[in-house]
mmCIF file of C-alpha atoms in Angstrom:
data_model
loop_
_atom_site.group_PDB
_atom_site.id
_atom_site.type_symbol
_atom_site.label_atom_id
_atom_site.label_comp_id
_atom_site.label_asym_id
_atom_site.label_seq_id
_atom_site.Cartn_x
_atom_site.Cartn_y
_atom_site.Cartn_z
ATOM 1 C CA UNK J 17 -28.853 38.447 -36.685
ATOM 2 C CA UNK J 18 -25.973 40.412 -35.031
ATOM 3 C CA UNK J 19 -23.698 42.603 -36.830
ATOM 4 C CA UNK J 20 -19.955 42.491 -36.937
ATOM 5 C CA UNK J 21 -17.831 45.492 -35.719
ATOM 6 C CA UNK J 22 -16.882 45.924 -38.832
ATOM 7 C CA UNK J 23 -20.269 46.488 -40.633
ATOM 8 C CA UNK J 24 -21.287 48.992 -36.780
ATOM 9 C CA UNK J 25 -18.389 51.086 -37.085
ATOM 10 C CA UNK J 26 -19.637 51.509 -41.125
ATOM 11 C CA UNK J 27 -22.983 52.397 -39.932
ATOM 12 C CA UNK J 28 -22.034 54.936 -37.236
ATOM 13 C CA UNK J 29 -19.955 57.002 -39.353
ATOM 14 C CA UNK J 30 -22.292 57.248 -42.085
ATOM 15 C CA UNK J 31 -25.470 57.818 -40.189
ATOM 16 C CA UNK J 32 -23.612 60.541 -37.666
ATOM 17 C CA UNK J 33 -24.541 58.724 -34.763
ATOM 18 C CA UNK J 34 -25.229 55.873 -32.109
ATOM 19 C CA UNK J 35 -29.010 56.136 -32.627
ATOM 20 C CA UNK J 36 -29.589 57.136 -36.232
ATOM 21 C CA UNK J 37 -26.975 54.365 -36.863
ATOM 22 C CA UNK J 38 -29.207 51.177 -34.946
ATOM 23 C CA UNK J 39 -32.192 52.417 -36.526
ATOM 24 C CA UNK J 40 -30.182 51.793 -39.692
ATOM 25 C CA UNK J 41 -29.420 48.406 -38.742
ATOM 26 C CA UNK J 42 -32.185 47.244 -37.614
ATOM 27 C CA UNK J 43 -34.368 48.040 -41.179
ATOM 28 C CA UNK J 44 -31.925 46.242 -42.124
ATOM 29 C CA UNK J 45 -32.747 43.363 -40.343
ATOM 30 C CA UNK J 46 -29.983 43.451 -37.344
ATOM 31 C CA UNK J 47 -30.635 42.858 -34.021
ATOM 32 C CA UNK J 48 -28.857 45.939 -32.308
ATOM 33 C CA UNK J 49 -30.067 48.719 -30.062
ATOM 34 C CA UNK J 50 -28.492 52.516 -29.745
ATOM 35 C CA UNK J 51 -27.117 51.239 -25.899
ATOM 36 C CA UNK J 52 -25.513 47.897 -27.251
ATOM 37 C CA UNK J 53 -23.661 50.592 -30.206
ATOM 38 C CA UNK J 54 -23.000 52.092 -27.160
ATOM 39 C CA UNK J 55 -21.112 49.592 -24.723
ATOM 40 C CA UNK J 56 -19.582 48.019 -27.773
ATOM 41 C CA UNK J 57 -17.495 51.496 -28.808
ATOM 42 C CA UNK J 58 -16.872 51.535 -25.121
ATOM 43 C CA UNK J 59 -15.322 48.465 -24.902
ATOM 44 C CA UNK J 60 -13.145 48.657 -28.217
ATOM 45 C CA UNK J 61 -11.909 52.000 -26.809
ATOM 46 C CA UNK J 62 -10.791 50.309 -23.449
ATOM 47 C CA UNK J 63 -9.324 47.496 -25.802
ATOM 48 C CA UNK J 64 -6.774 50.301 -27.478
ATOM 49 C CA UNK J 65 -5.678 51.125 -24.288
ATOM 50 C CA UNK J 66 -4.669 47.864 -22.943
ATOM 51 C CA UNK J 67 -2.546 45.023 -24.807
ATOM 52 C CA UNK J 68 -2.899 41.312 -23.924
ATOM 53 C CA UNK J 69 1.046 40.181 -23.795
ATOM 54 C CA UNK J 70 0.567 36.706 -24.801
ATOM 55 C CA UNK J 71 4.278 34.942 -24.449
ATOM 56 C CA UNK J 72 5.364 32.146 -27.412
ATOM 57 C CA UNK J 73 4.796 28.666 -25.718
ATOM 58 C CA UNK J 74 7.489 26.247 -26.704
ATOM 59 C CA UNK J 75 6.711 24.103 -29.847
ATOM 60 C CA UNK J 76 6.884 20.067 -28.340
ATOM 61 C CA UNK J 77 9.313 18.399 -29.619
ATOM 62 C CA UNK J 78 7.736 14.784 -30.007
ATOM 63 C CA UNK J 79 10.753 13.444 -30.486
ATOM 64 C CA UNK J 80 12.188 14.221 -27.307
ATOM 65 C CA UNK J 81 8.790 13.143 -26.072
ATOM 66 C CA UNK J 82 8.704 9.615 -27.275
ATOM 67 C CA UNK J 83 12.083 9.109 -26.148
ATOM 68 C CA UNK J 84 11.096 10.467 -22.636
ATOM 69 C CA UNK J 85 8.377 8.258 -22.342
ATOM 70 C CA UNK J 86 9.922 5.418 -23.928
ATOM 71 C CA UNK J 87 12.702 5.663 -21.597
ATOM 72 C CA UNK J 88 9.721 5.721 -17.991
ATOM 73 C CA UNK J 89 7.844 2.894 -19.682
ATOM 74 C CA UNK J 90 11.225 0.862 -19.639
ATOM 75 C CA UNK J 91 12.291 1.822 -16.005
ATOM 76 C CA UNK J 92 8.709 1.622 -14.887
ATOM 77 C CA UNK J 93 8.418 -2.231 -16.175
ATOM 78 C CA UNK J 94 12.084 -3.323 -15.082
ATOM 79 C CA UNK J 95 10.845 -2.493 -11.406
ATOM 80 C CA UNK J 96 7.584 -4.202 -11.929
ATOM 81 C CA UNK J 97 9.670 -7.558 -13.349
ATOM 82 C CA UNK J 98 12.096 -7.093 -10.389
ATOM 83 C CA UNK J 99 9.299 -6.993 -7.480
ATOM 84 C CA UNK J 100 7.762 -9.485 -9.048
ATOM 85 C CA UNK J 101 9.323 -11.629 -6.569
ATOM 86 C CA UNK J 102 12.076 -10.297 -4.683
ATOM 87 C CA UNK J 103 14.999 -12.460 -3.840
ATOM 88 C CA UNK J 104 16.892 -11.283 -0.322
ATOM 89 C CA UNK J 105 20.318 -13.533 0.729
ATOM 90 C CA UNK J 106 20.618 -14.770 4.216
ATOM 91 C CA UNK J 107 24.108 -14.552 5.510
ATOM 92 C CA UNK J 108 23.344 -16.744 8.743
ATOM 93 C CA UNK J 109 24.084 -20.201 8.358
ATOM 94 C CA UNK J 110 21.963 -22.343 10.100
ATOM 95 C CA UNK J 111 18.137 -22.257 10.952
ATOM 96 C CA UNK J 112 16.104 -19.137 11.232
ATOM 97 C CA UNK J 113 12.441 -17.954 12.309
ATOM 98 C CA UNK J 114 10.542 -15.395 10.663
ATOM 99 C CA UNK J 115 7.870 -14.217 12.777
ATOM 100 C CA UNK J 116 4.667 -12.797 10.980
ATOM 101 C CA UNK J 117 3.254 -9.911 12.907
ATOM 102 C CA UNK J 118 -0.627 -9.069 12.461
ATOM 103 C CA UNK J 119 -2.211 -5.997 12.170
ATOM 104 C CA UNK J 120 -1.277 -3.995 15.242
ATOM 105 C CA UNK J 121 -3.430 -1.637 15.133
ATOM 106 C CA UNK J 122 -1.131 0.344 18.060
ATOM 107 C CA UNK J 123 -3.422 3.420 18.871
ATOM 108 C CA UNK J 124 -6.728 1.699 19.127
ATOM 109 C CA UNK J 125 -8.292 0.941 22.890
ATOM 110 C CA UNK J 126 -9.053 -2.432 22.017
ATOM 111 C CA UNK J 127 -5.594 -3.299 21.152
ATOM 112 C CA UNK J 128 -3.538 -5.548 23.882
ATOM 113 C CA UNK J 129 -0.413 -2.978 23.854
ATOM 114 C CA UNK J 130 1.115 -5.213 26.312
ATOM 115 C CA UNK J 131 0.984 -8.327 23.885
ATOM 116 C CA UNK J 132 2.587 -6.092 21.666
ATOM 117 C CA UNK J 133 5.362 -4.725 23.947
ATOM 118 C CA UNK J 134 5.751 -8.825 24.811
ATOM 119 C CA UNK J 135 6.214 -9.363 21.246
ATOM 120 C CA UNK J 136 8.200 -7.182 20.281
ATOM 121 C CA UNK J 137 11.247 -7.764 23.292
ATOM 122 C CA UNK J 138 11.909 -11.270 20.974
ATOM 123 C CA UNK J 139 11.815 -9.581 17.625
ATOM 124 C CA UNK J 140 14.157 -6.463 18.358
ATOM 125 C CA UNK J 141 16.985 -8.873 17.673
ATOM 126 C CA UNK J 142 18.185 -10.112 20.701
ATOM 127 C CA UNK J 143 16.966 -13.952 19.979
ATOM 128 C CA UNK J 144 19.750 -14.524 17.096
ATOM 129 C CA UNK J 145 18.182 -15.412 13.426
ATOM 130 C CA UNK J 146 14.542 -14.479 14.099
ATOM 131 C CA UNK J 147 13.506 -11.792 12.350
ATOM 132 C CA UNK J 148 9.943 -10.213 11.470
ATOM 133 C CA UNK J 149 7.500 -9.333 8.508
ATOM 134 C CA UNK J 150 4.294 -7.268 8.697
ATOM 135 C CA UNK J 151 1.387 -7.821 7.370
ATOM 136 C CA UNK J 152 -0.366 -4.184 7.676
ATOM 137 C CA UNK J 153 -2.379 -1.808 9.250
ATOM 138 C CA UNK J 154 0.344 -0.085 12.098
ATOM 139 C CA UNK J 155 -2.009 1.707 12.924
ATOM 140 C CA UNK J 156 -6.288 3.005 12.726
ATOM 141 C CA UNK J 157 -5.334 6.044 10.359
ATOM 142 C CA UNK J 158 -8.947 7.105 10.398
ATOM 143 C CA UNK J 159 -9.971 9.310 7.320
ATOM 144 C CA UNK J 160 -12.941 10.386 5.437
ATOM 145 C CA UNK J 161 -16.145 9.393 7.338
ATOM 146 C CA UNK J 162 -14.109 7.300 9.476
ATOM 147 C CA UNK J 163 -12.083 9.950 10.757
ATOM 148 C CA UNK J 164 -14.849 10.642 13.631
ATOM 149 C CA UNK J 165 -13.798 7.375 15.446
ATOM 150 C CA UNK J 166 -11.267 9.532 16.815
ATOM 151 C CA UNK J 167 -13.753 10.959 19.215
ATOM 152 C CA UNK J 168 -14.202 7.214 20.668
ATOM 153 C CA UNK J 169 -10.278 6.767 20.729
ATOM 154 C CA UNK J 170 -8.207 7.867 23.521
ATOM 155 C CA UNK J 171 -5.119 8.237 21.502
ATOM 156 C CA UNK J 172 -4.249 11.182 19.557
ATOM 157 C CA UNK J 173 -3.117 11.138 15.817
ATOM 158 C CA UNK J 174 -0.025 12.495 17.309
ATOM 159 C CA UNK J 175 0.201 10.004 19.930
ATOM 160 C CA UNK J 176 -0.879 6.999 17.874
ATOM 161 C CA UNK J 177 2.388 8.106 15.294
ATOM 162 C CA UNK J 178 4.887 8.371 18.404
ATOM 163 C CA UNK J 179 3.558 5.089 19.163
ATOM 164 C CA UNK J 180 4.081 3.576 15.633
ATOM 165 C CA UNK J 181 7.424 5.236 15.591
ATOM 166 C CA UNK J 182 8.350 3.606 18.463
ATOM 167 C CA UNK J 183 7.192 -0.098 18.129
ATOM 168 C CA UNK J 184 8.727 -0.617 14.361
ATOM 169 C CA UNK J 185 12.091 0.960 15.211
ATOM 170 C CA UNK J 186 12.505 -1.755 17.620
ATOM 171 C CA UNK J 187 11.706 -5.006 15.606
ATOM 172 C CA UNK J 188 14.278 -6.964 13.184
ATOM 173 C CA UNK J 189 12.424 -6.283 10.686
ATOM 174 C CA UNK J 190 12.752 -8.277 7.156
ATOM 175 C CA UNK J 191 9.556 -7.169 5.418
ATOM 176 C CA UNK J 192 7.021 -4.619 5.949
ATOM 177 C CA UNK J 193 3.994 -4.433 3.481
ATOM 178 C CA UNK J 194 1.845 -1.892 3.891
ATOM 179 C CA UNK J 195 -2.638 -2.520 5.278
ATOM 180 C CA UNK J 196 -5.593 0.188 4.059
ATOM 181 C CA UNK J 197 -5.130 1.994 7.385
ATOM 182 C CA UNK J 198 -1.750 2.499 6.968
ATOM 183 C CA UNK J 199 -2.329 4.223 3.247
ATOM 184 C CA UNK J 200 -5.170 6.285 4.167
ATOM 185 C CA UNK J 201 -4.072 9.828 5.553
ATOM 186 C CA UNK J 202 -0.742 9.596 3.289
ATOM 187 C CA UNK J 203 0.337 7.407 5.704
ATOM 188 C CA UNK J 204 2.420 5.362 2.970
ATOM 189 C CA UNK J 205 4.747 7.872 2.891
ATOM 190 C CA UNK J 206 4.539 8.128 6.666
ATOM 191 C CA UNK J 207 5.993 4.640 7.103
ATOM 192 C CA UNK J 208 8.059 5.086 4.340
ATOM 193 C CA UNK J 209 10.089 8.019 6.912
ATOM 194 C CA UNK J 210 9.668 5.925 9.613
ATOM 195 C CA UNK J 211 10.890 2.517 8.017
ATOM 196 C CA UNK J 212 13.826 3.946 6.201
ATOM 197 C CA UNK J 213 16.851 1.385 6.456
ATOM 198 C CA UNK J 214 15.256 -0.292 9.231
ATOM 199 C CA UNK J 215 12.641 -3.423 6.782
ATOM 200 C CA UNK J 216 15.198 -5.069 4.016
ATOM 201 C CA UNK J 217 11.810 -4.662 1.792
ATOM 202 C CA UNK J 218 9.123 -2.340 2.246
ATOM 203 C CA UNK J 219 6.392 -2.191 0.334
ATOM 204 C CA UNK J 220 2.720 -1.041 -0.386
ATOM 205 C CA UNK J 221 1.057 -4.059 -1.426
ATOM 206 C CA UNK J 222 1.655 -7.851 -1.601
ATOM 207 C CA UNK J 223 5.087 -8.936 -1.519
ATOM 208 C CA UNK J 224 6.969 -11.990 -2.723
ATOM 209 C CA UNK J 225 9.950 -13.012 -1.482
ATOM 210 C CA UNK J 226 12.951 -15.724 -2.233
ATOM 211 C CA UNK J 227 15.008 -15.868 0.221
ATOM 212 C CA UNK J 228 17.867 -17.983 -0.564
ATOM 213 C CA UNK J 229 19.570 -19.427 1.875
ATOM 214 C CA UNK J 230 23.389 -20.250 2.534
ATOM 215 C CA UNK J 231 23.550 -23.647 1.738
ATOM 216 C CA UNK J 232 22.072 -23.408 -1.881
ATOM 217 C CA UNK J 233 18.321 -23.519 -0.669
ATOM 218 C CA UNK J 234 15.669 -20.929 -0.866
ATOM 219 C CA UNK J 235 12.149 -20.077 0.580
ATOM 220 C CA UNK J 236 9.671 -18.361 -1.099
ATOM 221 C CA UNK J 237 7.054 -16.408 0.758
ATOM 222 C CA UNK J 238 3.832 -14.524 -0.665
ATOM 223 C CA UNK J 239 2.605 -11.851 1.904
ATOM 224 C CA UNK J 240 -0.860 -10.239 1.202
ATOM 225 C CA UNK J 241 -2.914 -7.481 3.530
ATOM 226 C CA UNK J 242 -5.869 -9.659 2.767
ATOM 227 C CA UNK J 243 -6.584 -12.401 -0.058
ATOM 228 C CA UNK J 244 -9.029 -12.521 -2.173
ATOM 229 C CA UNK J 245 -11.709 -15.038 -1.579
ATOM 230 C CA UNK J 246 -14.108 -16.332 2.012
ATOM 231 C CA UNK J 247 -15.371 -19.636 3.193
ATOM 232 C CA UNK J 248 -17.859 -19.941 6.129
ATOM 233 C CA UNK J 249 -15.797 -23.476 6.600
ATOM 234 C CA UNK J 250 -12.363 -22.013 6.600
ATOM 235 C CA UNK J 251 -10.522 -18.698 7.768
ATOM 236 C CA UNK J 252 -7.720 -19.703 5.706
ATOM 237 C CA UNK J 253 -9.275 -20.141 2.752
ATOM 238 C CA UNK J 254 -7.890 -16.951 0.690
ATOM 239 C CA UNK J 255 -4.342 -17.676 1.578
ATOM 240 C CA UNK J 256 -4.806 -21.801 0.912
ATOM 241 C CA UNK J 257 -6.892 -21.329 -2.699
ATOM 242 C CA UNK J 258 -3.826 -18.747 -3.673
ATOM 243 C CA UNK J 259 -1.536 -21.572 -2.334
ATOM 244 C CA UNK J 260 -3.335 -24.221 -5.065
ATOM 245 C CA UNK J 261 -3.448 -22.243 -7.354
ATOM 246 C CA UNK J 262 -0.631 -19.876 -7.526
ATOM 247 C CA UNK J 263 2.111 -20.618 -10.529
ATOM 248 C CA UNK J 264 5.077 -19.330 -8.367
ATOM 249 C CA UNK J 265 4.794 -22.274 -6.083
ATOM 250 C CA UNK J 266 5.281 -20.716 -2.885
ATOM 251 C CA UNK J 267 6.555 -22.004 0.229
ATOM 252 C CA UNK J 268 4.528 -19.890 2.246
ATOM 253 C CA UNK J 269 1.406 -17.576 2.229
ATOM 254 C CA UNK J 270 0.590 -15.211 4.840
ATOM 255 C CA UNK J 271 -2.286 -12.940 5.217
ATOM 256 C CA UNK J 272 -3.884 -10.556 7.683
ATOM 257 C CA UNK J 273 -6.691 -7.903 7.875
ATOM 258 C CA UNK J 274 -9.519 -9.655 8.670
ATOM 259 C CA UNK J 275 -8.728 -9.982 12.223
ATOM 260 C CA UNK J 276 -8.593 -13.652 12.426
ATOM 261 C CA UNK J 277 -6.313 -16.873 12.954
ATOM 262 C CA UNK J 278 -6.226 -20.130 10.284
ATOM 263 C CA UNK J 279 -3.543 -22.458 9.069
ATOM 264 C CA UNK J 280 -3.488 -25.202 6.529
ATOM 265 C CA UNK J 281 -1.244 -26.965 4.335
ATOM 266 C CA UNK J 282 -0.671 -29.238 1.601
ATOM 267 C CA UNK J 283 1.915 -30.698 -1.042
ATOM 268 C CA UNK J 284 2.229 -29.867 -4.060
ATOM 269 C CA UNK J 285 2.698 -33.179 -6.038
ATOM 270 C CA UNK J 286 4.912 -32.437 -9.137
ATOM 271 C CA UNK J 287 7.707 -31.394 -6.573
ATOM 272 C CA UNK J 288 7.053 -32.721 -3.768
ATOM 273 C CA UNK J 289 7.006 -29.456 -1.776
ATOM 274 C CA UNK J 290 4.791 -28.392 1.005
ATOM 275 C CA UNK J 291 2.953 -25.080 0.548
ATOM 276 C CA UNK J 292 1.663 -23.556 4.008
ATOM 277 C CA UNK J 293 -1.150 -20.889 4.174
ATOM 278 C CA UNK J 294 -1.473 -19.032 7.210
ATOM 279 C CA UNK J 295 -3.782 -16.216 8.437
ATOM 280 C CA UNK J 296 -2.769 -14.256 11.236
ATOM 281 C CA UNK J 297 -5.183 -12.308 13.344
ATOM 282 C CA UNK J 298 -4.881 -8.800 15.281
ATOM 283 C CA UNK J 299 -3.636 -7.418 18.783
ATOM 284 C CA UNK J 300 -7.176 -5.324 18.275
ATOM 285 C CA UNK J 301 -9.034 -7.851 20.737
ATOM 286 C CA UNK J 302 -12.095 -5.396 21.645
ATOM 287 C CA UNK J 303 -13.714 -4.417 18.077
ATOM 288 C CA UNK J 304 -16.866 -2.424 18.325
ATOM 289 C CA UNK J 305 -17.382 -2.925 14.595
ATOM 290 C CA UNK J 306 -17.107 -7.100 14.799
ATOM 291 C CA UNK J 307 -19.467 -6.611 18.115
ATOM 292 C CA UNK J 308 -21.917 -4.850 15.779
ATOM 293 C CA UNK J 309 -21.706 -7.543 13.071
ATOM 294 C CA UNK J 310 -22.111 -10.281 16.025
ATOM 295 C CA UNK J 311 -19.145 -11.922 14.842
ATOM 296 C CA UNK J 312 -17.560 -14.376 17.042
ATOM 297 C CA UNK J 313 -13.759 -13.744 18.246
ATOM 298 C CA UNK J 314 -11.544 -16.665 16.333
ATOM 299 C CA UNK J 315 -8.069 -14.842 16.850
ATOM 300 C CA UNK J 316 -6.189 -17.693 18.244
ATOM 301 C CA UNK J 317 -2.660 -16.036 17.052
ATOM 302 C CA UNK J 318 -1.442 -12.733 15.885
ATOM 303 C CA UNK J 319 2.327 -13.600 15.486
ATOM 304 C CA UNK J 320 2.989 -17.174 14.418
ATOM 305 C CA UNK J 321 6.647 -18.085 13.898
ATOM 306 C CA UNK J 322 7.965 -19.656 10.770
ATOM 307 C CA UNK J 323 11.163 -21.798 12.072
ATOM 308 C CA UNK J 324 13.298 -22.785 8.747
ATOM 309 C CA UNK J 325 16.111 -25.437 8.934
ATOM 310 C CA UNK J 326 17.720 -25.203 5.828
ATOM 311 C CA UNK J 327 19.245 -28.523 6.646
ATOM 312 C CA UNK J 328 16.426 -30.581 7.308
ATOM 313 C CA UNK J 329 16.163 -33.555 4.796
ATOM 314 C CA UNK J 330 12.334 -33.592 5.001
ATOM 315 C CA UNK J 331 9.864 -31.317 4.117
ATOM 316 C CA UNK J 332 7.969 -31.189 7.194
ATOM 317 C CA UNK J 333 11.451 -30.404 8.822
ATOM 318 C CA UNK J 334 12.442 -28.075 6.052
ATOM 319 C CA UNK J 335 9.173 -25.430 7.258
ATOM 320 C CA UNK J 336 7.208 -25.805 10.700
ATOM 321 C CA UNK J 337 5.239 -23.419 12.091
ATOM 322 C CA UNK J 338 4.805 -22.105 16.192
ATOM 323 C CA UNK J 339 1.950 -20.327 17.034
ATOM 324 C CA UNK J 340 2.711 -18.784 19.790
ATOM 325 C CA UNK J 341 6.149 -16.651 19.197
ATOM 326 C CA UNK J 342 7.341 -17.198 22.820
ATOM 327 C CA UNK J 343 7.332 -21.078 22.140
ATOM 328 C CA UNK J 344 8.713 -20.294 18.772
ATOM 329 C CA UNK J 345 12.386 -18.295 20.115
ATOM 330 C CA UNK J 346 12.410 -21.132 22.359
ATOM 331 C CA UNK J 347 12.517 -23.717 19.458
ATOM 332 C CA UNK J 348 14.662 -22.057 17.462
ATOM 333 C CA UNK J 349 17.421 -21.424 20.059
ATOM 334 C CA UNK J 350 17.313 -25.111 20.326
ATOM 335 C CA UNK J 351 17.364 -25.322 16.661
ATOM 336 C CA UNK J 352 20.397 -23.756 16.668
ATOM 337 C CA UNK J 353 22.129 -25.161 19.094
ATOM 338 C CA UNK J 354 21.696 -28.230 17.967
ATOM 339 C CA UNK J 355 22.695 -26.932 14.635
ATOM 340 C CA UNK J 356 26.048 -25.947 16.065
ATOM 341 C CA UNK J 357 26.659 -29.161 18.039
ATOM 342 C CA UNK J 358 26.493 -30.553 14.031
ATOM 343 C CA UNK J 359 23.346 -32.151 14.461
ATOM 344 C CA UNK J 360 19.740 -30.749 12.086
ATOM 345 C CA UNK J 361 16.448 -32.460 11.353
ATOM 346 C CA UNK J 362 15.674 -35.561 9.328
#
């Protein structure tokens, strides 16, 4: 058993000294010894030396602290409700194409840069009402354990960002939603810089949209990195089980990250709307990874065009889809000349 300081400083001044004093104590049954007396009359003379200032803390007022975090929780859940899905108004009159770029993945070697450069001279706004939405991954981003495929790279981080910088200040965009490459690295917030006032929506995950058009109509679109779910029989086959089974009712679903190409469609019978699920593959056409897995290339697209006649009395008119974004600017500067010359789509 130890004694207190109170009970040592007793014994030392009635035994006359360190030692006398832990003999004392320890007949007594203490644990002590004459060099622990010793350190400890050390120590409390150091301690009357020196003063620990210890400052009054603030008391919290949980008052104010309820209503603080009453007031986040009800900011924090009005911008959840409001991105539920997002509704954007389209000025243009007549029909428009929205062009779904996949994952670009700009700074990689196996990327077709010049497919992209193609691309991106018919979304920078010069073919009137076609715009563009992204469905991730800029860019490779490496981090972690990853971050040694820069060594098989020839592109720099630096580069790869000029790069990005470049290619998605050019494009009309409407949407950009964010891949896993592009978050790694803090590169959310990179994009964020870079995107600023150039997307109408920009976001880090899925995004819904409604856009409603001039004459009363609207189009709702659900744009996903990846969805959940695979099929052996079916690339599409995340995007078309959301499509069945999503309560929104969509017009449109549109994935990417898997790095391959699939369309289907259906109708929806209550309304008599057509849902269409697309996946849209990547400008990566060299991947050492899907070489190692064996996978076979099925990337027939990587920037299909959605052409939308607001006008159009039937549904298959009302949404079409052109795979190949060259064929699709053609269309839909016929779409709209037509459109002008007062004639649309049954």
């Amino acid at each position: 058993m130890r004694p207190n300081e109170e009970l040592i400083r007793e014994a030392v001044a009635q035994m006359g000294g360190f030692r006398p004093a832990a003999r004392y104590l320890r007949e007594n049954g203490y644990d002590i010894s004459e060099s622990g007396i010793r350190g400890m009359f050390k120590r409390w003379e150091n301690e009357d030396d020196l003063e620990r200032i210890t400052p009054d803390l603030p008391e919290i007022d949980i008052d104010e602290l309820i209503e603080r975090r009453i007031k986040q929780f009800r900011r924090k859940k009005q911008k959840y409700e409001n991105d539920k899905i997002i509704s954007v108004r389209v000025r243009r009159e007549g029909p428009i194409g929205l062009a779904f770029v996949g994952d670009m993945h700009l700074d990689d070697d196996g990327t077709d840069l010049e497919q992209v450069l193609e691309h991106v001279d018919l979304l920078d706004g010069s073919v009137e009402g076609l715009y563009a939405g992204n469905v991730g991954d800029v860019f490779n981003n490496w981090a972690g354990r990853l971050a040694r495929l820069y060594a098989e790279q020839s592109t720099s981080s630096r580069e790869a960002l000029a790069l990005v910088e470049y290619i998605l200040n050019r494009i009309n965009w409407l949407y950009y939603h964010d891949g896993n490459h592009d978050l790694w690295n803090q590169g959310g917030d990179i994009l964020r810089h870079i995107l600023r006032g150039a997307a109408v929506v920009h976001k880090s995950n899925k995004i819904r949209l409604a856009l409603q058009l001039p004459n009363g109509r609207d189009v709702k679109i659900y744009s996903v990195h990846g969805f959940r779910g695979k099929s052996m029989w079916s690339e599409v086959f995340g995007a078309a089980k959301t499509a069945q089974l999503d309560g929104e009712h969509h017009d449109i679903y549109v994935g990417g990250h898997i790095h391959t190409s699939g369309y289907a469609h259906g109708m929806r019978p209550s309304s008599g709307r057509m849902w269409h699920a697309i996946q849209v593959a990547s400008y990566k056409k060299i991947d050492r990874y899907a070489e190692e897995l064996n996978l076979d290339p099925k990337d027939l697209y990587n920037c299909p065009v959605a052409l939308i006649d607001p006008h159009a009395t039937s549904e298959v008119n009302f949404v079409r889809f052109e795979f190949d974004p060259k064929e699709g600017a053609e269309r839909l500067k016929w779409m709209r000349k037509r459109w002008k010359e007062g004639k649309s789509a049954s």
